[in-house]
Structures are given as C-alpha cells and as structure tokens.
Coordinates of C-alpha atoms and ligand atoms in Angstrom, one line a residue:
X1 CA 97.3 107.4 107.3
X2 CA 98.8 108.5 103.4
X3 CA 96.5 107.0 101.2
X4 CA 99.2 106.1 97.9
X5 CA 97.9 105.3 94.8
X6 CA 99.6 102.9 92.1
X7 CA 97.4 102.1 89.3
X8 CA 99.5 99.8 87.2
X9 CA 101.7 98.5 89.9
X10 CA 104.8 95.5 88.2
X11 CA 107.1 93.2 89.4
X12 CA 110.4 95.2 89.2
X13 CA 113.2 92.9 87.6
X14 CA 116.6 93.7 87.8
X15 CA 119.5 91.7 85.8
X16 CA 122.6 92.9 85.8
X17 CA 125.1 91.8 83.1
X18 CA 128.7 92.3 82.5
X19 CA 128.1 93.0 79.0
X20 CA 124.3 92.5 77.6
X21 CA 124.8 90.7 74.0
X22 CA 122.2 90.9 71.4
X23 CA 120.6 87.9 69.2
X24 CA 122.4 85.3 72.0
X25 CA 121.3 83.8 75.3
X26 CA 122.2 86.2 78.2
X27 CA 122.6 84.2 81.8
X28 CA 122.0 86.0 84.9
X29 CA 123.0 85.5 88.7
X30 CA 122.3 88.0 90.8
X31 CA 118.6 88.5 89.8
X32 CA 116.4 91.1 92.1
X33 CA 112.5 90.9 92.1
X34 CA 110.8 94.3 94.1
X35 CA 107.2 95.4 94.2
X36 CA 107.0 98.7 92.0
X37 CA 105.5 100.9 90.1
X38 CA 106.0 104.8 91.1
X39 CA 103.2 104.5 93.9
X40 CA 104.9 101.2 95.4
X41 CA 108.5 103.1 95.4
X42 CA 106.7 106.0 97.4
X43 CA 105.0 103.7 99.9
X44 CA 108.3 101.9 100.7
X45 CA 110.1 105.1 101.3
X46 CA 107.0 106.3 103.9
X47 CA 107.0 102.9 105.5
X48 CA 110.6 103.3 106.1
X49 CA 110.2 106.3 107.8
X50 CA 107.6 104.9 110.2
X51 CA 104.9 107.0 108.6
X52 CA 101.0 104.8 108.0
X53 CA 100.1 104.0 104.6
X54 CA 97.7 102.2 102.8
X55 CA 98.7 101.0 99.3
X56 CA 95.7 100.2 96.9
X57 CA 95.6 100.3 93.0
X58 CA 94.4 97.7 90.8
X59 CA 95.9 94.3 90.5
X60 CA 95.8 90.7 89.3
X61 CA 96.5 86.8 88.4
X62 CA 99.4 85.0 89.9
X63 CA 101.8 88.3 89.6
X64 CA 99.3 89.8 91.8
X65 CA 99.4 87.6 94.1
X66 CA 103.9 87.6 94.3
X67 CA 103.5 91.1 94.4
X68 CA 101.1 91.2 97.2
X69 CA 102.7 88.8 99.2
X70 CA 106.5 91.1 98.8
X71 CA 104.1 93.9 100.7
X72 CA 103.2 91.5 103.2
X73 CA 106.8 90.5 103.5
X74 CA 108.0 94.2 103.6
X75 CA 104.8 95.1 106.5
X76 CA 103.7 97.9 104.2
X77 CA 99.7 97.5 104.3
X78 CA 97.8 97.5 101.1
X79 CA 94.3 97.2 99.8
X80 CA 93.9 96.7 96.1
X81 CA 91.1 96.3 94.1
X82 CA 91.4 92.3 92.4
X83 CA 90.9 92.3 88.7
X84 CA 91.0 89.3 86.6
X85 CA 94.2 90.2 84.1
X86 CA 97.6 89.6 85.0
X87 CA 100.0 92.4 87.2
X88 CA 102.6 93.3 84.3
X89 CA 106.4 92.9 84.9
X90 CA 109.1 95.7 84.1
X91 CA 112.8 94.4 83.1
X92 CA 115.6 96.5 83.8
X93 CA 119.1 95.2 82.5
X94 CA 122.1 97.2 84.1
X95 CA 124.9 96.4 81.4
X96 CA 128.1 97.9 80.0
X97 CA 129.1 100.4 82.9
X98 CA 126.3 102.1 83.6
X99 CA 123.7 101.2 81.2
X100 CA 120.5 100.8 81.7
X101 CA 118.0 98.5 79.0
X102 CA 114.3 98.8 79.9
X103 CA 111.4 96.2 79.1
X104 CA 107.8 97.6 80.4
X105 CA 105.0 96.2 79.6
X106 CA 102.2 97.7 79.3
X107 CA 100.1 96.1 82.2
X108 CA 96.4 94.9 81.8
X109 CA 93.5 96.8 80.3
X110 CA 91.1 98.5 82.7
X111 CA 87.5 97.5 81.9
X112 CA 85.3 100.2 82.3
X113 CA 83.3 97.9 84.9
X114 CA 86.7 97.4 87.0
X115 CA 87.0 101.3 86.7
X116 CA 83.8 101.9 88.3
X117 CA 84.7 99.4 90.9
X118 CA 87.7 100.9 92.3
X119 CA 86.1 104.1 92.4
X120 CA 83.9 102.4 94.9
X121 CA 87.0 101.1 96.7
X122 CA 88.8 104.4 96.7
X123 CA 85.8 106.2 98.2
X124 CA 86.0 103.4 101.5
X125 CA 89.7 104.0 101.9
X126 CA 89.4 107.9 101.4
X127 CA 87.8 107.4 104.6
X128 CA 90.6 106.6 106.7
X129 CA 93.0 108.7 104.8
X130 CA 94.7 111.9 105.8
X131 CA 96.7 112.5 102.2
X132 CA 96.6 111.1 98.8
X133 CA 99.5 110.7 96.5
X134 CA 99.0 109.1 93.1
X135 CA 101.7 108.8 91.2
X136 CA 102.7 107.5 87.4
X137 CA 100.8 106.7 83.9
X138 CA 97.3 105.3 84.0
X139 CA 96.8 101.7 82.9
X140 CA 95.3 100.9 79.1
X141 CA 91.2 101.1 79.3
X142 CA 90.8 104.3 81.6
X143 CA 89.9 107.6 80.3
X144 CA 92.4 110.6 80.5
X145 CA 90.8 112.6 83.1
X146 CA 90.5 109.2 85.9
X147 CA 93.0 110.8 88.0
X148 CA 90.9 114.2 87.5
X149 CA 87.9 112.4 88.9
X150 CA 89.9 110.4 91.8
X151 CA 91.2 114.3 92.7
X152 CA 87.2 115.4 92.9
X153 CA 86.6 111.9 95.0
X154 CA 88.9 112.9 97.4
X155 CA 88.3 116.3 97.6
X156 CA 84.5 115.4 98.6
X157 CA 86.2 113.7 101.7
X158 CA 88.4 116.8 102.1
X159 CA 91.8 114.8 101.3
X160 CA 94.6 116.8 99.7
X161 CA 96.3 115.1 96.5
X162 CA 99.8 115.1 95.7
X163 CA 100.1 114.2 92.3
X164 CA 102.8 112.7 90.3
X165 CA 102.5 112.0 86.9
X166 CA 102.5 113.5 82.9
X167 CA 100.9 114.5 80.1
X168 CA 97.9 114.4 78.8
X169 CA 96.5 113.4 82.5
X170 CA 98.2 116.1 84.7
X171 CA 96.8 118.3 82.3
X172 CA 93.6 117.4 82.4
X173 CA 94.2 117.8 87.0
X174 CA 95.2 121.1 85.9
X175 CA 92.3 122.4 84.0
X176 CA 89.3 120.4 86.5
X177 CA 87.9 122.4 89.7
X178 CA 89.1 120.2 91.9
X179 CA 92.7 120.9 91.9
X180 CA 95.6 118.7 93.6
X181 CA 97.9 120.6 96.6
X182 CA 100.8 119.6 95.1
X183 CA 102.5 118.6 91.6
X184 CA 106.3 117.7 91.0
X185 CA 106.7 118.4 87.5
X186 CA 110.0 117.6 85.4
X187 CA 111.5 120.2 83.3
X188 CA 110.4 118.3 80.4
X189 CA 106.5 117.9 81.9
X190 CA 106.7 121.9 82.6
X191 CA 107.8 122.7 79.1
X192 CA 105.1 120.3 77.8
X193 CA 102.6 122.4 79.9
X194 CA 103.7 125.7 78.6
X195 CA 104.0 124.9 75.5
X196 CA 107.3 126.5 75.1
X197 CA 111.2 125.8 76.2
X198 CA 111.5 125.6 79.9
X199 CA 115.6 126.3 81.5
X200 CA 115.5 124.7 84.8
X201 CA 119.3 126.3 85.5
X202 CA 117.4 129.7 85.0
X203 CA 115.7 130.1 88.9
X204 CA 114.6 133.9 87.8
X205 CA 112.8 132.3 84.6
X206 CA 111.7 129.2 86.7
X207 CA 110.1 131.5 88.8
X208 CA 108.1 133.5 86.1
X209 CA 107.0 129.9 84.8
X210 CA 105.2 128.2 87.8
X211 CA 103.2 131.7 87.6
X212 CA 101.7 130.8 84.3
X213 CA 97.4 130.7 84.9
X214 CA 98.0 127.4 83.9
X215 CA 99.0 126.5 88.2
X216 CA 96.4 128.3 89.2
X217 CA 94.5 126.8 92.6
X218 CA 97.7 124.6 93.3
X219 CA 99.2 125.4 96.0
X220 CA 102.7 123.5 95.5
X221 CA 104.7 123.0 92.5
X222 CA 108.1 121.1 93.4
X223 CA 110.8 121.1 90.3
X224 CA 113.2 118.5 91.6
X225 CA 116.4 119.2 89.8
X226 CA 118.6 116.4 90.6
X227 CA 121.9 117.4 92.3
X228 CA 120.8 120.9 92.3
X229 CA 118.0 120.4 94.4
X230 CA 114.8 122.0 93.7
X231 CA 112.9 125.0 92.6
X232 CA 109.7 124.8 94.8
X233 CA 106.6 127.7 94.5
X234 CA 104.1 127.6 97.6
X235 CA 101.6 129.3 97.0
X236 CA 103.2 133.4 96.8
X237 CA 106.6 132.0 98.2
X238 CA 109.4 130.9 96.1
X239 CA 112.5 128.8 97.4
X240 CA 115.6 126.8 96.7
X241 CA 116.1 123.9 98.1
X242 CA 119.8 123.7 98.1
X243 CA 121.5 120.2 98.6
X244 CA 125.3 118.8 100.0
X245 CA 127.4 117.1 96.9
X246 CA 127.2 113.0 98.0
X247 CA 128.4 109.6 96.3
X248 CA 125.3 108.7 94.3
X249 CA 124.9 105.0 94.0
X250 CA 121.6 104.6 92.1
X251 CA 119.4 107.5 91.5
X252 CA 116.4 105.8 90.2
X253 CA 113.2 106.3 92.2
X254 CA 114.7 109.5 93.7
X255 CA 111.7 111.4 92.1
X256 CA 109.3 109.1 94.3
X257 CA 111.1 109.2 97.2
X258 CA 110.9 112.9 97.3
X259 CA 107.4 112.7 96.7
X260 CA 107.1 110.6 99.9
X261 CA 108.7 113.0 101.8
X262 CA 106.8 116.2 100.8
X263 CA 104.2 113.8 101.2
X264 CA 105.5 113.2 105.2
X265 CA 106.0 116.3 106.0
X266 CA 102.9 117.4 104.4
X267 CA 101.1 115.2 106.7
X268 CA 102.8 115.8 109.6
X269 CA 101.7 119.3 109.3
X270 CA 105.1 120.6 109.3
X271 CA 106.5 124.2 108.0
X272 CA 107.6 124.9 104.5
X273 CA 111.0 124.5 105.2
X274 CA 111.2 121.5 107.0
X275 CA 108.9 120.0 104.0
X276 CA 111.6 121.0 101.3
X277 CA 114.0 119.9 103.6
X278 CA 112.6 116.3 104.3
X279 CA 111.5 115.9 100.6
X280 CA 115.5 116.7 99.9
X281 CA 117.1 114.2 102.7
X282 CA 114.4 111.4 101.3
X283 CA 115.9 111.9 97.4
X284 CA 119.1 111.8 98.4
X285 CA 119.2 109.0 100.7
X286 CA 117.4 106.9 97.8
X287 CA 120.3 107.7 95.6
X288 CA 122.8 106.4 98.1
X289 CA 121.4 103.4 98.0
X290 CA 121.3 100.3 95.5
X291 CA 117.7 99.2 95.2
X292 CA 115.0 101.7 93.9
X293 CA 112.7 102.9 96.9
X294 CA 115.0 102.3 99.7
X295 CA 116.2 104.6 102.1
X296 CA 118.7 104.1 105.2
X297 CA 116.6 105.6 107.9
X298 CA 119.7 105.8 110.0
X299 CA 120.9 108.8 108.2
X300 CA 118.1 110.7 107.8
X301 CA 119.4 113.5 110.4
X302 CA 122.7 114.2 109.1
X303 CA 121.6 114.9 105.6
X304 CA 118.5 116.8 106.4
X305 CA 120.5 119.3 108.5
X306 CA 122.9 119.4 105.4
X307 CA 119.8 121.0 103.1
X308 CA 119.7 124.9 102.7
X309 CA 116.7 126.5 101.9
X310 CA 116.9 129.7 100.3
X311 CA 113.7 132.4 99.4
X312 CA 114.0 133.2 95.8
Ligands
ATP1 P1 112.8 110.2 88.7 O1 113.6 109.9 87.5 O2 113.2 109.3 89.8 O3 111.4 110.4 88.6 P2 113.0 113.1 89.1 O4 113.6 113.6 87.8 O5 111.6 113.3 89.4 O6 113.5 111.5 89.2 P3 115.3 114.2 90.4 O7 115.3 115.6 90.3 O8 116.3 113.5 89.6 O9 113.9 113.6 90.3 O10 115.7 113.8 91.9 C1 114.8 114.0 93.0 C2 115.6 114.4 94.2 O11 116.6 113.4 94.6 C3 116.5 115.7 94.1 O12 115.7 116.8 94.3 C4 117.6 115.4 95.1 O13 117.1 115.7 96.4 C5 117.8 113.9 95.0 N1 118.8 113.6 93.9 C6 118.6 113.1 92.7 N2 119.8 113.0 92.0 C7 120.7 113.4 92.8 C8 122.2 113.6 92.7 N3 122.8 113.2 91.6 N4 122.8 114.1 93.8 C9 122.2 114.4 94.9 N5 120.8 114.3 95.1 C10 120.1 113.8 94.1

C-alpha cells in the first residue's frame, strides 16, 4: 500500500457568499465540511483510483474524531497517532466572482513526547508500505529537519519518499543523506532553493536549474506548471509534460492530486512516461471538478491519452 503522510490534517470549510461583507454578520447556506490537509487531498485522489492507502498523521479532540469518521465514511483507511489537542479547522470563503478568503489555523502544538511517539507509529506502518508521500507544513512543536528524519526512517525499511512541501524543511530533505525519490517544487520553492530568480516559461533555463548540486541523489523533480503542464528531470532525462486546453472548474488541490498520481504510477512500477502522463490526467481531472481532492474516475482514459510527453 502508499503510505501518505498528513501531519496537521483540518476540517476543510467551504462558504460560499454572493458578496462577503466586512464588520457585519455574513449567513451561509450551502456550507461544505471535507477532511484535508495536503496529505488527506492526496489520499482521496489514490482511493479514487482504486489504489491502497494508509492515511496516518497526528490528530485530536472532538475535530479528530469528525474528521476520522469523514475517512470512514469516504472507505479511505487511516491510522493516526491520537494526541490530546484539538484537529485545527481551515475556512475558505469563495466571494465576489472568484475570490477566495482564507482562515487557517495553525493546528495544535506537537509535544516533543507526541513526536517521539509517532515516530514509533510510523516505523509499524512503514512496515506494510510500498511508497511514502508526505506532503505540506509541519505542525507548531516539531523541529525543521522531522521530515528529514521520517525520510531516514523509511529509508531503513527501503521505502521511497515523495515529498511535498517548502522551505526551510525541504531544504533541510535536501541537504540529509537520506534523500527523497521525488520532490514537486513550485517555481517560487525552486527560486527559494537557488537563491536566485527562477522563469518557469524558460524550459532551456529550467533545465540548467534542476541540475544545481543542490538535487543531487533525487532522482525526480516535477515542476507542475499549471496549464502548461510540467517540466519534469529523472534522473539524466528531461521532459515536457504537455497537456489538452479543458474548462477548469476549481483548481485547488491540483498540486496534490498530481502528487497522487506520480505517486500511482510510481508504485505501480510503471515507465516514465506513463508516470508524467498519469500525474497530468490526475491534475487535470481535479480541476474539472468542484470539491478539492476529487477526481471523476470515469474520465481518466480520455485525458491521459490527450497528454504529450516530449524529451527536452
Ligand atoms: P497547488 O496550488 O494545488 O499546490 P501546484 O502549483 O502544485 O498547485 P499546478 O501546477 O497549479 O500545481 O497544477 C498541477 C497540475 O494540475 C498541472 O500540472 C496540470 O496537470 C493540472 N492543472 C492545474 N491547473 C490547470 C489548468 N488551468 N488547466 C489544465 N490543467 C491544470
């Protein structure tokens, strides 16, 4: 099974509002509650595809207890690690024609007994796991390099990591021994990590960049570039991952959903091309769709044989 890792999993709350006022009461109707968190948005998408997964993380209270119960509901399996602090909730109000107002919290504070615990948890279900992805920002209360040491756990058990996330933690992935297979930088997280201005319309530049020392040991560096597709380095290959024009609906979670699919087709032991090409079809058919984390299995096959890959 795909092992996915969601540290600070929330209950995702959507209100959408005609108009959202300020310093006045704002009523909503249509309210949607989801389990996410990047991880939880990954783990949906590879359940949909009829793909095993375990979900585990750390979680908590009452909230907790909602959000385990919307896995249940949704048949995706999960084994967290309880902690006494409460799950944290993430408001997102869709306003004004396309606007979107964000509340996160920040989620509970790791204690540094709870992050000895999980580690113990982590090493059980490494066990049964084939693939690891962990994806977003660490909770308060663990140290920068906990994803560093979760990537030397699991490489002791000889799982492969993808990793998604930023900052000061990928680049403390980058610099350990124990490297991940795969990272999906932004442009934004790539020019952090060079230190300098990074063009993501520039292939030929893109190119020279993901062979900075700085990527050396990882095998895969995906650059998802929205409707343009993706600029992808395996280890001495370089593609394009060329994609059709479609309606996009809501593109949030598009990111995660691409992970699960490199993350599918990693597992499934599949070639290079048919990885870029699921990865593609799973981003896309996430943006077709309203709710974040969802695709339409049904359509899988028509936009996958749509994607062009192309060496670079
Ligand atoms: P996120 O904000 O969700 O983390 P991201 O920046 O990591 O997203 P994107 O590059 O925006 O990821 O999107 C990932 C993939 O989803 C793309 O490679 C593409 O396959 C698909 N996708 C995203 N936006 C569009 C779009 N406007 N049209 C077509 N496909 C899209």
């Amino acid at each position: 099974m795909i092992l996915t890792v969601t540290l600070n999993p929330s209950i995702d709350v959507s209100y959408p509002l005609e108009h959202l006022k300020i310093d006045t009461v704002n009523r909503v109707k249509n309210v949607r509650k989801t389990a996410g968190g990047k991880g939880l948005n990954v783990s949906r998408v590879i359940h949909m595809l009829d793909h095993d997964l375990t979900a585990t993380g750390f979680i908590g209270g009452y909230f907790g207890k909602w959000l385990e119960h919307q896995l249940d509901q949704d048949g995706i399996a999960h084994d967290f690690l309880p902690i006494d602090a409460e799950t944290r909730s993430s408001i997102a109000m869709l306003h004004d024609g396309g606007k979107q107002t964000e509340i996160l919290e920040a989620g509970p504070t790791i204690t540094p007994e709870d992050a000895q615990k999980f580690l113990d948890h982590f090493d059980k279900l490494l066990n049964q796991a084939d693939l690891l992805t962990i994806s977003g920002s660490m909770p308060q209360g663990l140290p920068e390099d906990y994803y560093t040491q979760m990537i030397a756990h699991a490489g002791a058990k000889n799982v492969e990591v993808l990793l998604d996330t930023s900052g000061a933690t990928l680049k403390s992935a980058l610099e350990a021994p124990v490297k991940p297979l795969l990272i999906k930088p932004n442009e934004e997280e790539l020019a952090g990590l060079l230190n300098r201005e990074v063009d993501k319309t520039d292939y030929a530049a893109l190119k020279q960049d993901l062979q900075d020392p700085i990527f050396d040991g990882v095998d895969w560096i995906v650059v998802s570039l929205g409707s343009a597709g993706a600029f992808v380095k395996h280890q001495d290959k370089f593609y394009h991952a060329a994609i059709p024009k479609i309606q996009v609906v809501n593109p949030v979670g598009s990111g995660d959903s691409t992970l699960a699919g490199l993350a599918m087709g990693i597992h499934d032991g599949k070639s290079d091309e048919d990885i870029m090409k699921t990865a593609m079809t799973t981003g896309m058919l996430n943006t077709m769709e309203a709710e974040t984390g969802f695709v339409n299995p049904a359509k899988f096959a028509t936009y996958f044989a749509k994607v062009t890959i192309e060496n670079y």
